[in-house]
Amino acid sequence: MQFMLLFSRQGKLRLQKWYVPLSDKEKKKITRELVQTVLARKPKMCSFLEWRDLKIVYKRYASLYFCCAIEDQDNELITLEIIHRYVELLDKYFGSVCELDIIFNFEKAYFILDEFLLGGEVQETSKKNVLKAIEQADLLQEVNFSFTRISQILFNPCIITGAYLFLQRSSAEQFGYFTVNIDVYVQWKFQQSGQKICW
Amino acid sequence: MPAVSKGDGMRGLAVFISDIRNCKSKEAEIKRINKELANIRSKFKGDKALDGYSKKKYVCKLLFIFLLGHDIDFGHMEAVNLLSSNRYTEKQIGYLFISVLVNSNSELIRLINNAIKNDLASRNPTFMGLALHCIANVGSREMAEAFAGEIPKILVAGDTMDSVKQSAALCLLRLYRTSPDFVPMGDWTSRVVHLLNDQHLGVVTAATSLITTLAQKNPEEFKTSVSLAVSRLSRIVTSASTDLQDYTYYFVPAPWLSVKLLRLLQCYPPPEDAAVRGRLTECLETILNKAQEPPKSKKVQHSNAKNAVLFEAISLIIHHDSEPNLLVRACNQLGQFLQHRETNLRYLALESMCTLASSEFSHEAVKTHIETVINALKTERDVSVRQRAVDLLYAMCDRSNAQQIVAEMLNYLETADYSIREEIVLKVAILAEKYAVDYTWYVDTILNLIRIAGDYVSEEVWYRVIQIVINRDDVQGYAAKTVFEALQAPACHENLVKVGGYILGEFGNLIAGDPRSSPLIQFNLLHSKFHLCSVPTRALLLSTYIKFVNLFPEIKTTIQDVLRSDSQLKNADVELQQRAVEYLRLSTIASTDILATVLEEMPPFPERESSILAKLKKKKGPGTVTDLEEIKKERNSDVNGGTESTPVNASTVALPDSPLQGSLAELVTGPRPRPSRLNSSRLAIHNLQTGVPCLFKGFFTSEEHSGFWLISLNTSLLSVCMASELNIQSTPSPSADLLGLGAAPLTSSAPPPSSTGSLLVDVFSDSASVVAPLAPGSEDNFASPDLASSEVVSEEPADTVHDADELIHKFVCKNNGVLFENQLLQIGLKSEFRQNLGRMFIFYGNKTSTQFLNFTPTLICSDELQSSLNLQTKPVDPTVDGGAQVQQVVNIECISDFMEAPILNIQFRYGGTFQNISVKLPITLNKFFQPTEMASQDFFQRWKQLSNPQQEMQNIFKAKHPMDTEITKAKIIGFGSALLEEVDPNPANFVGAGIIHTKTTQIGCLLRLEPNLQAQMYRLTLRTSKETVSQRLCELLSEQF
């Protein structure tokens, strides 16, 4: 694989990973061209296209496009499943992942990708092993109640309402600075999951 | 999720990201970012030392800003500081920043490398992992230099954790890709291969990628990986879906690893060991069988993973190309996918079938799907799928279905997407030419092409149709009639006007008998389009008009009126004006004889690689379109047997090596110091130029058309002019070449002209003194250094046969070229052979400016040769003027097979000395060789029939030239044999077949050439029905490689 790009329907780049040395200028040019090409394609079209001398494999998940550039002899279908496995990993880690998770925790998205793919090749395909590696890393961190942790609890649909109330209270006490941003985030998250916010 | 803390939230970062997201405009965003950058900068510069957390937070903010697409020019040092932090998250963010924003600042790299070195040595697997990820992400040469030696050790060390091994393997892979020179091969390689046996499937997955890449470059070193990969694969495909636990993906056992193993096996030929081979075949069969089983899950992930393995298995089957059974099964499987409801599968099936079509075993099986593919072309909604369908149709096309496929492609072209039209046009043009049984079909197809997609028909395509029409007289009348009819459409594409103008100008006379296409009607029809056309087309039409003046004298006055009109004679475009003036003048002053000579029909174009194919290759990148036909064509080529390419125009024009060349060059390039002997000839040309003002120049200045038309003015003088003109364009330093006339070999390998210098006098009788001035200036010659050595020639023993055999060998695989050259004389050859007959043109060129007297070439055959080879020729004029060239035709008949070559002896007087030169004339047995195509089965049957020991001749010899497959193929074809593809089970070998035609018998010949790259040797085996023929052909061919 030569590179992987994640971008939104509006064409905003959310994650970029390059496995070949290219200049920043060249990277920007490629991104621009590719985002345009992929966004122009209709939903029922096939997920592969020839682009320059590469093959592009892409798939859309909700508002995000995942797009990989592979070489001529590489396998398209397995690349499609690389994308899916990555989405599964993100989903499992963030718990029902959404675009905002990747925006606010972009560094995590990169870390997970590095555990899964390295140098453009699949390093570890077992979901358990990848997440174990990430969790081990998390264990090494100083124990502090984190933003991510809150969202972890928060976006588990079962405890969502309670958690929100918990957050309201706790954030007012301990994390007063969160309230505004979390509000936006939570509302958005609710819209994503199709639930009404009732408070 | 375990109840542990996930990451540490960086409050400031989250706030900053929210702020950015809340920005309503780009300007507001930039403002916010600049504010933040200023803040971070002041923090980094501040007196107060930052704690790790703040540093991490700011570095992370910078990273975010960079990923938004803004430039970051500071913060690197802080990131490097984070690398040496003991806190994992800080280290992690530091590495992330370095990976994304690495800067080749050498001091920084040193610091980074230092931190990496510490982490690698830390024995802490998570730290080691981070360091390895960083190396793999950056992959710079500096890192390769620092760590390429270290990483293999980590990889194969017994106590390394599995996860570190995985990272180390892929890290090494990345370094090997960017800087293979820093990665030393060594003991570790064999231990890496054994990682294929590791119990941890993650380690195997990572190692397989590394081994595949290494094996591509060092196949010998990793050969043992084949059997290990096969057994690993076998264990995976036969395992139950639950056996591999988390490595099973949607009920498919280890799909990623399977695909990688199958890719690794594609680096090698089929395994030699029968057991391994059998096991592999079993695996492939199992994979094919599984495709037929009902799916274990309805999820698309299940079918994707399963089919990913299937497609990779099919790639391997195609790569091995040795099991007809598997190939046909693969083809059937793909056939099912062609109608699958998943667009992705249809796409991949079309793509994969393209490669299957080129295998001999499955070509027929692929062809059975033609209707489905045509249907895909018509109904697929996705252009990229239709594109694949076009590719597949192109790949499966052969003589049997060409008409149908071309018709369908033409049909599709009418509605095709603009993005792929040009490629389809090229493909149609190539198929139409390649598989044309009858050239009227070809002409129709191309005209249709221009009608449907005129804008996408490139120059190459319409040049090609003209070349073919010119070269095939059976189609000329039809072509004229068809273009005439096509031109009658009220709106026709300019390309059609070009083709029409050209063809009518050449062959309009063939349809002039019909009152509906009388000369005047033809002219009026063309002229009605004239005003709508661009300048180049108009220029071409003007040339058509002057050709009409010659073809149809009855409309000469009409044409003269048109040329005389103000819109032509005073046209603002210089090119058009000049043509009008010159053509008008030419039509007025020249007699009909002269017109007939000057405007003679175009001579056939030399056969060469189709320009269209070259274009398609260029479009698709080298190596994607390989075609034997093209090589076969080059066999008849006028140029050197076709192995080297010469600029198109330069090679079509004759290029005698005469003093004229130099002087003309000078006329064009401007005065410069020159040897005085050039003066006289320069003067002569100058006279000529003033006599017919500007005539040459007019032809020269127009770009490509001048190429065509100029040749039609078939006089050697013009040819010379053109040649030197072209030479100037194509030779980087013309002065060096052109002034070193005496010693310079032919710059292009083009043969001498077929018309002689004398024609020049006929055409331009006004300045008849052309030839005369050449001689008087000759005294100067003796002063010139290169001719001083001419005495050496005369001192040579009179009847030396020059480099006898070497010369013969030079001509074994080609028919044209320079046979002999010294300071005085150049002998050029041009020959053609059909069955047992041949004709050879020998051109004797006097390179000096002095006359040769008593010039007598004689052909000498030994008695033995006389009985098997019949040569007939006429004597030539005994005086050869300075700078002139004479031609001698030899008619050849092969009565029976022969061993030796006839000798050409030339005697003449130059100055006061008598010259005697003998050369062997390269008439060899293989010239009467006609290629025969045959299938593998026939070949082996005949091969067995010729098993008598006398019938076989074998020679093992060292390669004299670099062992290049394409050159070898070209040589075998040039030798006269057909090159049979896919006959020999070993694709590296070459197999050929043909018939030697003699008057008395026809002798079937089979040959096989086995190259051994390692030893740089060849083994050549010939089997023919006659011992002497086997022997002679073997001798001749052995010298070629």
mmCIF file of C-alpha atoms in Angstrom, chain B residues 253-487:
data_model
loop_
_atom_site.group_PDB
_atom_site.id
_atom_site.type_symbol
_atom_site.label_atom_id
_atom_site.label_comp_id
_atom_site.label_asym_id
_atom_site.label_seq_id
_atom_site.Cartn_x
_atom_site.Cartn_y
_atom_site.Cartn_z
ATOM 1 C CA PRO B 253 -9.283 -18.552 8.015
ATOM 2 C CA ALA B 254 -6.439 -16.005 7.915
ATOM 3 C CA PRO B 255 -7.355 -14.324 4.631
ATOM 4 C CA TRP B 256 -4.555 -11.748 4.807
ATOM 5 C CA LEU B 257 -1.906 -14.336 5.428
ATOM 6 C CA SER B 258 -3.279 -16.585 2.675
ATOM 7 C CA VAL B 259 -3.144 -13.741 0.175
ATOM 8 C CA LYS B 260 0.392 -12.895 1.205
ATOM 9 C CA LEU B 261 1.551 -16.500 0.921
ATOM 10 C CA LEU B 262 0.018 -16.786 -2.528
ATOM 11 C CA ARG B 263 1.810 -13.569 -3.498
ATOM 12 C CA LEU B 264 5.102 -14.969 -2.223
ATOM 13 C CA LEU B 265 4.630 -18.074 -4.370
ATOM 14 C CA GLN B 266 4.198 -15.820 -7.397
ATOM 15 C CA CYS B 267 7.844 -14.861 -7.089
ATOM 16 C CA TYR B 268 8.798 -18.355 -8.192
ATOM 17 C CA PRO B 269 8.030 -20.817 -10.991
ATOM 18 C CA PRO B 270 5.956 -23.893 -10.132
ATOM 19 C CA PRO B 271 7.771 -25.901 -7.432
ATOM 20 C CA GLU B 272 10.062 -28.555 -8.877
ATOM 21 C CA ASP B 273 9.578 -31.001 -6.040
ATOM 22 C CA ALA B 274 6.620 -33.158 -7.039
ATOM 23 C CA ALA B 275 5.337 -33.493 -3.466
ATOM 24 C CA VAL B 276 5.338 -29.733 -2.866
ATOM 25 C CA ARG B 277 3.808 -29.190 -6.231
ATOM 26 C CA GLY B 278 1.077 -31.706 -5.554
ATOM 27 C CA ARG B 279 0.320 -30.124 -2.207
ATOM 28 C CA LEU B 280 0.100 -26.691 -3.788
ATOM 29 C CA THR B 281 -2.227 -27.932 -6.520
ATOM 30 C CA GLU B 282 -4.380 -29.438 -3.781
ATOM 31 C CA CYS B 283 -4.509 -26.084 -1.981
ATOM 32 C CA LEU B 284 -5.480 -24.279 -5.153
ATOM 33 C CA GLU B 285 -8.168 -26.844 -5.864
ATOM 34 C CA THR B 286 -9.504 -26.497 -2.330
ATOM 35 C CA ILE B 287 -9.705 -22.740 -2.756
ATOM 36 C CA LEU B 288 -11.527 -23.154 -6.059
ATOM 37 C CA ASN B 289 -13.883 -25.693 -4.466
ATOM 38 C CA LYS B 290 -14.659 -23.412 -1.558
ATOM 39 C CA ALA B 291 -15.835 -20.781 -4.019
ATOM 40 C CA GLN B 292 -18.601 -23.151 -5.019
ATOM 41 C CA GLU B 293 -19.758 -23.862 -1.469
ATOM 42 C CA PRO B 294 -22.696 -21.911 -0.098
ATOM 43 C CA PRO B 295 -21.510 -18.877 1.872
ATOM 44 C CA LYS B 296 -21.136 -19.290 5.634
ATOM 45 C CA SER B 297 -22.312 -15.760 6.183
ATOM 46 C CA LYS B 298 -24.362 -13.246 4.265
ATOM 47 C CA LYS B 299 -22.000 -10.482 5.256
ATOM 48 C CA VAL B 300 -20.097 -8.885 2.398
ATOM 49 C CA GLN B 301 -16.929 -9.160 4.488
ATOM 50 C CA HIS B 302 -17.176 -12.917 4.318
ATOM 51 C CA SER B 303 -17.483 -13.044 0.561
ATOM 52 C CA ASN B 304 -14.832 -10.357 0.078
ATOM 53 C CA ALA B 305 -12.276 -12.162 2.193
ATOM 54 C CA LYS B 306 -13.052 -15.489 0.553
ATOM 55 C CA ASN B 307 -12.841 -14.035 -2.924
ATOM 56 C CA ALA B 308 -9.693 -12.087 -2.142
ATOM 57 C CA VAL B 309 -8.000 -15.437 -1.520
ATOM 58 C CA LEU B 310 -9.653 -16.881 -4.615
ATOM 59 C CA PHE B 311 -8.447 -14.084 -6.888
ATOM 60 C CA GLU B 312 -4.949 -14.347 -5.495
ATOM 61 C CA ALA B 313 -5.024 -18.091 -6.126
ATOM 62 C CA ILE B 314 -6.139 -17.451 -9.695
ATOM 63 C CA SER B 315 -3.269 -14.984 -10.112
ATOM 64 C CA LEU B 316 -0.907 -17.725 -9.014
ATOM 65 C CA ILE B 317 -2.481 -20.214 -11.403
ATOM 66 C CA ILE B 318 -2.056 -17.732 -14.244
ATOM 67 C CA HIS B 319 1.482 -16.997 -13.143
ATOM 68 C CA HIS B 320 2.418 -20.672 -13.224
ATOM 69 C CA ASP B 321 0.526 -21.127 -16.474
ATOM 70 C CA SER B 322 1.229 -24.817 -16.401
ATOM 71 C CA GLU B 323 -1.919 -26.603 -15.243
ATOM 72 C CA PRO B 324 -4.518 -26.475 -18.024
ATOM 73 C CA ASN B 325 -7.080 -27.992 -15.713
ATOM 74 C CA LEU B 326 -6.714 -25.268 -13.087
ATOM 75 C CA LEU B 327 -6.615 -22.548 -15.712
ATOM 76 C CA VAL B 328 -9.877 -23.639 -17.227
ATOM 77 C CA ARG B 329 -11.482 -23.960 -13.800
ATOM 78 C CA ALA B 330 -10.277 -20.473 -12.937
ATOM 79 C CA CYS B 331 -11.746 -19.210 -16.143
ATOM 80 C CA ASN B 332 -15.115 -20.793 -15.424
ATOM 81 C CA GLN B 333 -15.101 -19.341 -11.932
ATOM 82 C CA LEU B 334 -14.410 -15.880 -13.317
ATOM 83 C CA GLY B 335 -17.145 -16.487 -15.870
ATOM 84 C CA GLN B 336 -19.604 -16.886 -13.006
ATOM 85 C CA PHE B 337 -18.413 -13.639 -11.470
ATOM 86 C CA LEU B 338 -18.974 -11.822 -14.757
ATOM 87 C CA GLN B 339 -22.661 -11.950 -13.983
ATOM 88 C CA HIS B 340 -22.443 -11.489 -10.243
ATOM 89 C CA ARG B 341 -24.586 -8.775 -8.726
ATOM 90 C CA GLU B 342 -21.597 -7.263 -6.907
ATOM 91 C CA THR B 343 -20.045 -4.624 -9.150
ATOM 92 C CA ASN B 344 -16.703 -5.179 -7.479
ATOM 93 C CA LEU B 345 -16.638 -8.830 -8.471
ATOM 94 C CA ARG B 346 -17.607 -8.118 -12.045
ATOM 95 C CA TYR B 347 -14.821 -5.591 -12.226
ATOM 96 C CA LEU B 348 -12.221 -7.965 -10.843
ATOM 97 C CA ALA B 349 -13.401 -10.858 -12.989
ATOM 98 C CA LEU B 350 -12.989 -8.772 -16.126
ATOM 99 C CA GLU B 351 -9.571 -7.643 -14.995
ATOM 100 C CA SER B 352 -8.397 -11.121 -14.122
ATOM 101 C CA MET B 353 -9.713 -12.635 -17.325
ATOM 102 C CA CYS B 354 -7.576 -10.228 -19.307
ATOM 103 C CA THR B 355 -4.483 -12.025 -18.080
ATOM 104 C CA LEU B 356 -6.091 -15.418 -18.589
ATOM 105 C CA ALA B 357 -6.762 -14.559 -22.221
ATOM 106 C CA SER B 358 -3.066 -14.476 -22.919
ATOM 107 C CA SER B 359 -2.529 -18.037 -21.723
ATOM 108 C CA GLU B 360 -2.635 -20.590 -24.483
ATOM 109 C CA PHE B 361 -4.526 -23.050 -22.289
ATOM 110 C CA SER B 362 -7.339 -20.742 -21.386
ATOM 111 C CA HIS B 363 -7.600 -18.423 -24.366
ATOM 112 C CA GLU B 364 -10.370 -20.489 -25.889
ATOM 113 C CA ALA B 365 -12.207 -20.767 -22.581
ATOM 114 C CA VAL B 366 -12.089 -17.008 -22.176
ATOM 115 C CA LYS B 367 -13.475 -16.556 -25.662
ATOM 116 C CA THR B 368 -16.675 -18.387 -24.735
ATOM 117 C CA HIS B 369 -17.631 -15.451 -22.519
ATOM 118 C CA ILE B 370 -17.584 -12.956 -25.346
ATOM 119 C CA GLU B 371 -21.324 -12.305 -25.280
ATOM 120 C CA THR B 372 -21.309 -11.573 -21.550
ATOM 121 C CA VAL B 373 -18.426 -9.188 -21.948
ATOM 122 C CA ILE B 374 -20.080 -7.397 -24.836
ATOM 123 C CA ASN B 375 -23.170 -7.152 -22.726
ATOM 124 C CA ALA B 376 -21.138 -5.661 -19.903
ATOM 125 C CA LEU B 377 -19.876 -3.056 -22.304
ATOM 126 C CA LYS B 378 -23.436 -2.116 -23.132
ATOM 127 C CA THR B 379 -25.103 -2.297 -19.746
ATOM 128 C CA GLU B 380 -22.553 -1.575 -17.013
ATOM 129 C CA ARG B 381 -23.316 1.692 -15.333
ATOM 130 C CA ASP B 382 -19.819 2.276 -14.038
ATOM 131 C CA VAL B 383 -17.290 3.559 -16.509
ATOM 132 C CA SER B 384 -14.384 1.847 -14.796
ATOM 133 C CA VAL B 385 -16.088 -1.506 -15.284
ATOM 134 C CA ARG B 386 -16.773 -0.745 -18.928
ATOM 135 C CA GLN B 387 -13.131 0.151 -19.313
ATOM 136 C CA ARG B 388 -12.200 -3.318 -18.048
ATOM 137 C CA ALA B 389 -14.637 -4.843 -20.516
ATOM 138 C CA VAL B 390 -12.929 -3.004 -23.360
ATOM 139 C CA ASP B 391 -9.565 -4.259 -22.142
ATOM 140 C CA LEU B 392 -10.828 -7.811 -22.022
ATOM 141 C CA LEU B 393 -12.356 -7.668 -25.480
ATOM 142 C CA TYR B 394 -9.034 -6.399 -26.747
ATOM 143 C CA ALA B 395 -7.195 -9.216 -25.013
ATOM 144 C CA MET B 396 -9.504 -11.984 -26.220
ATOM 145 C CA CYS B 397 -9.569 -10.794 -29.808
ATOM 146 C CA ASP B 398 -8.166 -13.060 -32.458
ATOM 147 C CA ARG B 399 -8.819 -13.705 -36.113
ATOM 148 C CA SER B 400 -11.974 -15.651 -35.408
ATOM 149 C CA ASN B 401 -13.837 -12.923 -33.556
ATOM 150 C CA ALA B 402 -12.104 -9.757 -34.674
ATOM 151 C CA GLN B 403 -14.958 -8.584 -36.879
ATOM 152 C CA GLN B 404 -17.500 -8.980 -34.101
ATOM 153 C CA ILE B 405 -15.347 -7.365 -31.445
ATOM 154 C CA VAL B 406 -14.354 -4.447 -33.627
ATOM 155 C CA ALA B 407 -17.976 -3.885 -34.583
ATOM 156 C CA GLU B 408 -19.025 -3.901 -30.928
ATOM 157 C CA MET B 409 -16.263 -1.540 -29.922
ATOM 158 C CA LEU B 410 -17.241 0.833 -32.701
ATOM 159 C CA ASN B 411 -20.816 0.615 -31.524
ATOM 160 C CA TYR B 412 -19.803 1.385 -27.999
ATOM 161 C CA LEU B 413 -17.600 4.242 -29.111
ATOM 162 C CA GLU B 414 -20.652 6.240 -30.143
ATOM 163 C CA THR B 415 -21.772 6.482 -26.537
ATOM 164 C CA ALA B 416 -18.490 5.916 -24.723
ATOM 165 C CA ASP B 417 -17.267 8.258 -22.034
ATOM 166 C CA TYR B 418 -14.932 10.895 -23.261
ATOM 167 C CA SER B 419 -12.274 9.737 -20.862
ATOM 168 C CA ILE B 420 -11.774 6.410 -22.579
ATOM 169 C CA ARG B 421 -12.526 7.257 -26.197
ATOM 170 C CA GLU B 422 -8.995 7.800 -27.331
ATOM 171 C CA GLU B 423 -7.890 4.474 -25.972
ATOM 172 C CA ILE B 424 -10.764 2.671 -27.639
ATOM 173 C CA VAL B 425 -9.943 4.369 -30.928
ATOM 174 C CA LEU B 426 -6.366 3.152 -30.689
ATOM 175 C CA LYS B 427 -7.473 -0.344 -29.799
ATOM 176 C CA VAL B 428 -9.946 -0.550 -32.648
ATOM 177 C CA ALA B 429 -7.329 0.710 -35.063
ATOM 178 C CA ILE B 430 -4.824 -1.873 -33.885
ATOM 179 C CA LEU B 431 -7.250 -4.805 -33.949
ATOM 180 C CA ALA B 432 -8.565 -3.799 -37.358
ATOM 181 C CA GLU B 433 -5.069 -3.769 -38.746
ATOM 182 C CA LYS B 434 -3.810 -6.832 -36.967
ATOM 183 C CA TYR B 435 -6.656 -9.124 -37.868
ATOM 184 C CA ALA B 436 -7.668 -7.694 -41.220
ATOM 185 C CA VAL B 437 -8.186 -10.576 -43.588
ATOM 186 C CA ASP B 438 -9.440 -8.246 -46.183
ATOM 187 C CA TYR B 439 -8.231 -4.706 -46.274
ATOM 188 C CA THR B 440 -11.489 -3.237 -47.488
ATOM 189 C CA TRP B 441 -12.824 -4.078 -44.053
ATOM 190 C CA TYR B 442 -9.858 -2.351 -42.524
ATOM 191 C CA VAL B 443 -10.432 0.808 -44.547
ATOM 192 C CA ASP B 444 -14.137 0.797 -43.685
ATOM 193 C CA THR B 445 -13.367 0.383 -40.013
ATOM 194 C CA ILE B 446 -10.945 3.248 -39.854
ATOM 195 C CA LEU B 447 -13.235 5.556 -41.790
ATOM 196 C CA ASN B 448 -16.009 4.643 -39.407
ATOM 197 C CA LEU B 449 -13.690 5.406 -36.572
ATOM 198 C CA ILE B 450 -13.053 8.863 -37.946
ATOM 199 C CA ARG B 451 -16.753 9.382 -38.549
ATOM 200 C CA ILE B 452 -17.760 8.349 -35.034
ATOM 201 C CA ALA B 453 -14.943 9.762 -32.984
ATOM 202 C CA GLY B 454 -12.964 12.006 -35.309
ATOM 203 C CA ASP B 455 -11.688 14.173 -32.488
ATOM 204 C CA TYR B 456 -10.127 11.206 -30.773
ATOM 205 C CA VAL B 457 -8.425 9.839 -33.843
ATOM 206 C CA SER B 458 -4.840 10.814 -33.345
ATOM 207 C CA GLU B 459 -2.399 11.504 -36.122
ATOM 208 C CA GLU B 460 -0.895 8.085 -35.712
ATOM 209 C CA VAL B 461 -4.152 6.439 -36.684
ATOM 210 C CA TRP B 462 -4.743 8.309 -39.879
ATOM 211 C CA TYR B 463 -1.080 8.182 -40.869
ATOM 212 C CA ARG B 464 -1.300 4.450 -40.490
ATOM 213 C CA VAL B 465 -4.305 3.994 -42.722
ATOM 214 C CA ILE B 466 -2.509 5.963 -45.407
ATOM 215 C CA GLN B 467 0.631 3.900 -45.027
ATOM 216 C CA ILE B 468 -1.381 0.746 -45.435
ATOM 217 C CA VAL B 469 -3.323 1.969 -48.429
ATOM 218 C CA ILE B 470 -0.124 3.115 -50.111
ATOM 219 C CA ASN B 471 1.566 -0.195 -49.463
ATOM 220 C CA ARG B 472 -1.280 -2.447 -50.636
ATOM 221 C CA ASP B 473 -2.328 -1.930 -54.184
ATOM 222 C CA ASP B 474 -5.306 -4.276 -53.878
ATOM 223 C CA VAL B 475 -7.115 -1.851 -51.625
ATOM 224 C CA GLN B 476 -6.281 1.444 -53.251
ATOM 225 C CA GLY B 477 -9.249 1.631 -55.631
ATOM 226 C CA TYR B 478 -11.640 0.663 -52.874
ATOM 227 C CA ALA B 479 -10.109 3.204 -50.502
ATOM 228 C CA ALA B 480 -10.459 5.969 -53.070
ATOM 229 C CA LYS B 481 -14.096 5.054 -53.673
ATOM 230 C CA THR B 482 -14.904 4.861 -49.976
ATOM 231 C CA VAL B 483 -13.278 8.119 -48.975
ATOM 232 C CA PHE B 484 -14.952 9.779 -51.915
ATOM 233 C CA GLU B 485 -18.311 8.576 -50.677
ATOM 234 C CA ALA B 486 -17.555 9.480 -47.079
ATOM 235 C CA LEU B 487 -16.534 12.982 -48.084
#
